[in-house]
Structures are given as structure tokens and as C-alpha cells.
Coordinates of C-alpha atoms and ligand atoms in Angstrom, one line a residue:
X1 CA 9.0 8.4 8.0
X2 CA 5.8 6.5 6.6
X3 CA 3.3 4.7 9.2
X4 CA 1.3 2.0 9.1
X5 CA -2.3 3.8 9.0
X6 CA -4.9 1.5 11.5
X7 CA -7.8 -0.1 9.7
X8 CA -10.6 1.5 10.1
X9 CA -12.8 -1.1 11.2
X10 CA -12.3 -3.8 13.1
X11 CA -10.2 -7.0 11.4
X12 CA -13.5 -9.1 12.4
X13 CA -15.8 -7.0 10.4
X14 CA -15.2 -8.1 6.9
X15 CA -17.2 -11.5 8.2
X16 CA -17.4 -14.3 6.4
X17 CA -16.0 -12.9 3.1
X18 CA -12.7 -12.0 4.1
X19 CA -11.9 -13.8 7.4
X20 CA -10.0 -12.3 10.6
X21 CA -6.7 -14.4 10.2
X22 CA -5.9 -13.1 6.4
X23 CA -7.3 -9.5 7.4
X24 CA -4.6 -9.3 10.5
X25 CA -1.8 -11.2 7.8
X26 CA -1.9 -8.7 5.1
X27 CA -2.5 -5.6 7.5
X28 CA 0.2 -6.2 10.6
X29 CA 2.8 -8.7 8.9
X30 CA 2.6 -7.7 4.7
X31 CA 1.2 -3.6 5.0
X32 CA 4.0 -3.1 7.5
X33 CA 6.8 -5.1 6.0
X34 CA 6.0 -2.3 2.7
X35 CA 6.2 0.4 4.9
X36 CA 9.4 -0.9 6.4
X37 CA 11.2 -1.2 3.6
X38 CA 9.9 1.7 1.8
X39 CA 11.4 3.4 5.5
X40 CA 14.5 1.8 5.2
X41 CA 15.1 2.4 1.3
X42 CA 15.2 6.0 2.0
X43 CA 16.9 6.6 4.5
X44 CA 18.6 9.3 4.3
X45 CA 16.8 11.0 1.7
X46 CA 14.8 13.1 4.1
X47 CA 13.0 15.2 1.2
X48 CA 11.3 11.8 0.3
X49 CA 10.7 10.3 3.9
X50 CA 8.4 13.7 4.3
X51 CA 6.2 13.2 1.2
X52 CA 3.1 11.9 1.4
X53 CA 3.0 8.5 -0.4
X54 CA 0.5 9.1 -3.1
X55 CA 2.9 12.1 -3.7
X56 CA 5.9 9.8 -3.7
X57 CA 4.4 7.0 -6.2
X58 CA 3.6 9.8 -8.5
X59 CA 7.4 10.7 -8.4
X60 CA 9.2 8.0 -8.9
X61 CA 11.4 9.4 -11.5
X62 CA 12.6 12.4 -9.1
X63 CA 14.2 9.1 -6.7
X64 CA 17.8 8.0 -6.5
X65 CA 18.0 5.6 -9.4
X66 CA 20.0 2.9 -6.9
X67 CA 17.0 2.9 -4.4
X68 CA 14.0 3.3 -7.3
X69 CA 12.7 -0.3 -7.8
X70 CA 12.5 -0.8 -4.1
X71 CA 10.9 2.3 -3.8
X72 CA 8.6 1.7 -6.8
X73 CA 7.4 -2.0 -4.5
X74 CA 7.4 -1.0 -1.1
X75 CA 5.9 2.5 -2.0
X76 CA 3.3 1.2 -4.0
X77 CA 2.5 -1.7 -1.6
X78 CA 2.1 1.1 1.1
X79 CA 0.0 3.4 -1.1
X80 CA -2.3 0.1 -2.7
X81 CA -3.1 -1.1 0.6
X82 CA -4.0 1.9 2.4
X83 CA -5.9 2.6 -0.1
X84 CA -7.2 -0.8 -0.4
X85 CA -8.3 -0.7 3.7
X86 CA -10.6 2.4 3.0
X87 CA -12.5 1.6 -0.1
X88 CA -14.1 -1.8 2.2
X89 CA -16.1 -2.0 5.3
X90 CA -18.5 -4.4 7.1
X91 CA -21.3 -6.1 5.1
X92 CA -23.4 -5.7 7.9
X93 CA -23.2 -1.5 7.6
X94 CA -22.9 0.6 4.2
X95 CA -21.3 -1.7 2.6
X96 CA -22.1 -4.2 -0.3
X97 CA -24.8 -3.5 -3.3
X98 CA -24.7 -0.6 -5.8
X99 CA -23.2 2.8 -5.6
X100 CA -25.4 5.9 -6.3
X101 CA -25.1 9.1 -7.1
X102 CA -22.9 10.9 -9.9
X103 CA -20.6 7.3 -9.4
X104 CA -24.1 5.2 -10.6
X105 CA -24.3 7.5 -13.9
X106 CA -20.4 7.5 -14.4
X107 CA -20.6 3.7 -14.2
X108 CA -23.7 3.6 -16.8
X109 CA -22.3 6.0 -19.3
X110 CA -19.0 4.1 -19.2
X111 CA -20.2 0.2 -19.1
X112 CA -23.7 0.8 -20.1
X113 CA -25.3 -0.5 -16.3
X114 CA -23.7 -1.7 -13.0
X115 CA -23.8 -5.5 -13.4
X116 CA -21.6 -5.2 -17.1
X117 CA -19.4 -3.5 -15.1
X118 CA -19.2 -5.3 -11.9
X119 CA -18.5 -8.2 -14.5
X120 CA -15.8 -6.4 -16.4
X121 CA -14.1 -5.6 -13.0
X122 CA -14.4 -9.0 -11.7
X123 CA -12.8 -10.7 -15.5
X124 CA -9.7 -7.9 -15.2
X125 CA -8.9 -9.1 -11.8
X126 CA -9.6 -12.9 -12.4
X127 CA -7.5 -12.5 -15.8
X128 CA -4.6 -10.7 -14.3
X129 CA -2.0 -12.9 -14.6
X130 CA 0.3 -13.3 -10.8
X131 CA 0.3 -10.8 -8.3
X132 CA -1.2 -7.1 -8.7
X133 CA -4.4 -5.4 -8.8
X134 CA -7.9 -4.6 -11.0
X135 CA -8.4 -1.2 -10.5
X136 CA -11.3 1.6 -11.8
X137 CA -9.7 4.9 -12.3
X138 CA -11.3 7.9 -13.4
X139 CA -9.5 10.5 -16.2
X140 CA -11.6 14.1 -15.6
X141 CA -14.4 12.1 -14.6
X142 CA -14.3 9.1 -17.6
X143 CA -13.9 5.8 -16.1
X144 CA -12.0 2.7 -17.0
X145 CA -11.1 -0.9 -15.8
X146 CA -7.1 -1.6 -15.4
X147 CA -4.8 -3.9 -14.0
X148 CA -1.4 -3.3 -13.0
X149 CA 1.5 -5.8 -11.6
X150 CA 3.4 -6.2 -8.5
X151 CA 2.9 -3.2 -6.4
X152 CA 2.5 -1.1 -9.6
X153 CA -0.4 2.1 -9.3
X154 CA -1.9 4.0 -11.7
X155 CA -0.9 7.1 -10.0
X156 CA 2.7 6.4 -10.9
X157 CA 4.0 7.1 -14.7
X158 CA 6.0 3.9 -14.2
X159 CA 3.1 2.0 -15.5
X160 CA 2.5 0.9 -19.2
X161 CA 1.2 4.3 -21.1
X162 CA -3.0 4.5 -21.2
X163 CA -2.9 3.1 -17.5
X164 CA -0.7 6.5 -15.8
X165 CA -1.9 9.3 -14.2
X166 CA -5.4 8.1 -13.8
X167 CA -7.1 8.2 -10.1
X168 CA -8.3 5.4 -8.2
X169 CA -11.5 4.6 -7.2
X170 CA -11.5 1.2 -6.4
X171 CA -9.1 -1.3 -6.1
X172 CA -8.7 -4.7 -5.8
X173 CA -5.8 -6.9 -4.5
X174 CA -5.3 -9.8 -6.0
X175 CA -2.2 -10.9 -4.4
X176 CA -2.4 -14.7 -3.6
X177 CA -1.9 -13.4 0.3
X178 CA -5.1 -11.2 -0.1
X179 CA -6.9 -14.5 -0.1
X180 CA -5.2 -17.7 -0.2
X181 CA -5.6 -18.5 3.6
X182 CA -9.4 -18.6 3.2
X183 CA -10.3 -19.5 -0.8
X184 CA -6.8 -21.2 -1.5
X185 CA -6.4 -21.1 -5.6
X186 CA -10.0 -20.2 -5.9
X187 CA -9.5 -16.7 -7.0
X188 CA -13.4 -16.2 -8.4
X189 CA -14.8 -17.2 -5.0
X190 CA -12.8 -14.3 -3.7
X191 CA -13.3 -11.7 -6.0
X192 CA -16.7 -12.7 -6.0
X193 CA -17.2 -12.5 -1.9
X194 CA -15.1 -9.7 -2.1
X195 CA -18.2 -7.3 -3.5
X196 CA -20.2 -7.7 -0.7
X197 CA -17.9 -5.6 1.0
X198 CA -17.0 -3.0 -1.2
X199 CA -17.9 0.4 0.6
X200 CA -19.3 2.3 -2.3
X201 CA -19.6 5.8 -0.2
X202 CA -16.0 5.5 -0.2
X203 CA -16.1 4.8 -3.4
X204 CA -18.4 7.4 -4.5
X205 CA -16.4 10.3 -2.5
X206 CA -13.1 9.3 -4.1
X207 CA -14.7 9.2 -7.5
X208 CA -15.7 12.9 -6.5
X209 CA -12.8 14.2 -5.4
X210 CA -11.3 13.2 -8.3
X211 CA -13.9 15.1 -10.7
Ligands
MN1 MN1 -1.9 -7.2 -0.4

């Protein structure tokens, strides 16, 4: 059985640039409806209800072809967000600004410096067209900007070839219901809000780990 992991802050903290009402929306109401469909689309299929999601996205092609799309959207939505939850925290701690570190000189060597990135990352998620997500991923270390649809991750191989099997390192929801509540259709003001709270030790560590 999957879980809907607590957020690990409070739903207050992301104040003013994601509000409380959209933070406790897309946690309690659209995080758990993923995870309780992912529950009930395998059901059944115990070896799958004990993987660990990140394990199951990558796997898609292992599940029962009659439960694999539902799998593919509520197994992604449940991986995505609880990634999503870690990688932010409140503007009034850690969070906000520029990474450091190894993650600062990835980001140079890739982009050339932090701000031509930060504007790369913010056209990918403006530009991607519906529902899905701007993500940087890191290959051995190299990093890149990518968007995926739907619930779609780059973890999975059931994304367009060039954008699979690369790690996450930051994500961003674009979803209408990440943001509509507070900036209606205005989907810049968001993304743009949306970097002040941007934990980049989280960031960093992920970016790390995937070295
Ligand atoms: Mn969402």
C-alpha cells in the first residue's frame, strides 16, 4: 500500500507565494486522490503495492498492461508530488536565492550562470503546453532542463527518448491546480513567486546523491 507522506512543513509556511488554501488542495484532496487510485489500481498485485514508488515509475513496463495507464497517472502523481513537497520550504528559513556548492558549478558549466538558468527553467515551465511539469535532471552529474506531461517523470522510460532515465533535482508543477486558486491564468506570476521558495539544500543533496 502507498501513503500519503505529511508535508514537511507547515501548509502556512510557503507565505505569500503559495497560499494555505491551494497548499492543503493539492496535498489532502489531489496528492491523496493519486495515491488512492494508484492503491486501488493494484490491487491485488501485491509484488507492486510493496515497491517503493520511485521503483515503481521506473517499472512501468513490468505492470499488467490492463492497469498500466492508471498506474503510469496515479503513480507518477504520487511520485511528482512527494517529490515536489521536499524540494520547497518556508521563504522565511533556507529557502529562496541561489544554491551553492558542487549544484552552483553544475549549474554554471551547464547554463553558463544561475540567472540563464533560472530563466531557462522558468520559459520550459511557462511554455509547457497543459498540465505537467519543468523539471532539471542530472545524467552522471550533467544537467538539463525538461518538461514532461500529465503525471509523466523522468524516472520512467515511458517518456519521449532524451528525457528517461535521468534524476530529478527539481521540479516544478505546473498543473493549473498547483496555482490557479491564488494567480488564476497567470502562470508567470506563479512560476515566478514560486522561486522564492525553492529549498536549494534539498536541491543540492538530491543533485548529490545522484552523482
Ligand atoms: Mn499537482
Amino acid at each position: 500500500m502507498f501513503t500519503l507522506p505529511d508535508l514537511p512543513y507547515d501548509y502556512s509556511d510557503l507565505e505569500p507565494y503559495i497560499d494555505t488554501e491551494t497548499m492543503h488542495l493539492h496535498h489532502d484532496k489531489h496528492h491523496a486522490a493519486y495515491v488512492a487510485n494508484l492503491n486501488d489500481a493494484l490491487a491485488g498485485h501485491e509484488e507492486f503495492l510493496k515497491m517503493d514508488v520511485e521503483e515503481l515509475v521506473r517499472n512501468l513496463a513490468k505492470v499488467p498492461e490492463e492497469v498500466r495507464t492508471k498506474v503510469r497517472n496515479n503513480g507518477g502523481g504520487h511520485a511528482n508530488h512527494s517529490f515536489f513537497w521536499t524540494i520547497m520550504g518556508p521563504a522565511s528559513g533556507a529557502a529562496g536565492g541561489q544554491p551553492s556548492g558542487k549544484l552552483l558549478e553544475a549549474i554554471k558549466g551547464s547554463f553558463g550562470d544561475f540567472t540563464v538558468f533560472q530563466e531557462k527553467f522558468s520559459q520550459a515551465a511557462l511554455g509547457h503546453f497543459g498540465s505537467g511539469w519543468a523539471w532539471l535532471v542530472s545524467d552522471k552529474g550533467k544537467l538539463s532542463i525538461v518538461d514532461t506531461a500529465n503525471q509523466d517523470t523522468p524516472l520512467s522510460e515511458a517518456v519521449p527518448a532524451g528525457r528517461q532515465g535521468k534524476t530529478p533535482i527539481l521540479a516544478l508543477d505546473v498543473w493549473e491546480h498547483a496555482y490557479y486558486l491564488k494567480y488564476q491564468n497567470r502562470r508567470a506570476d506563479y512560476i515566478k513567486a514560486w522561486w522564492n521558495v525553492v529549498n536549494w539544500n534539498e536541491v543540492r543533496k538530491n543533485y548529490e546523491t545522484a552523482l
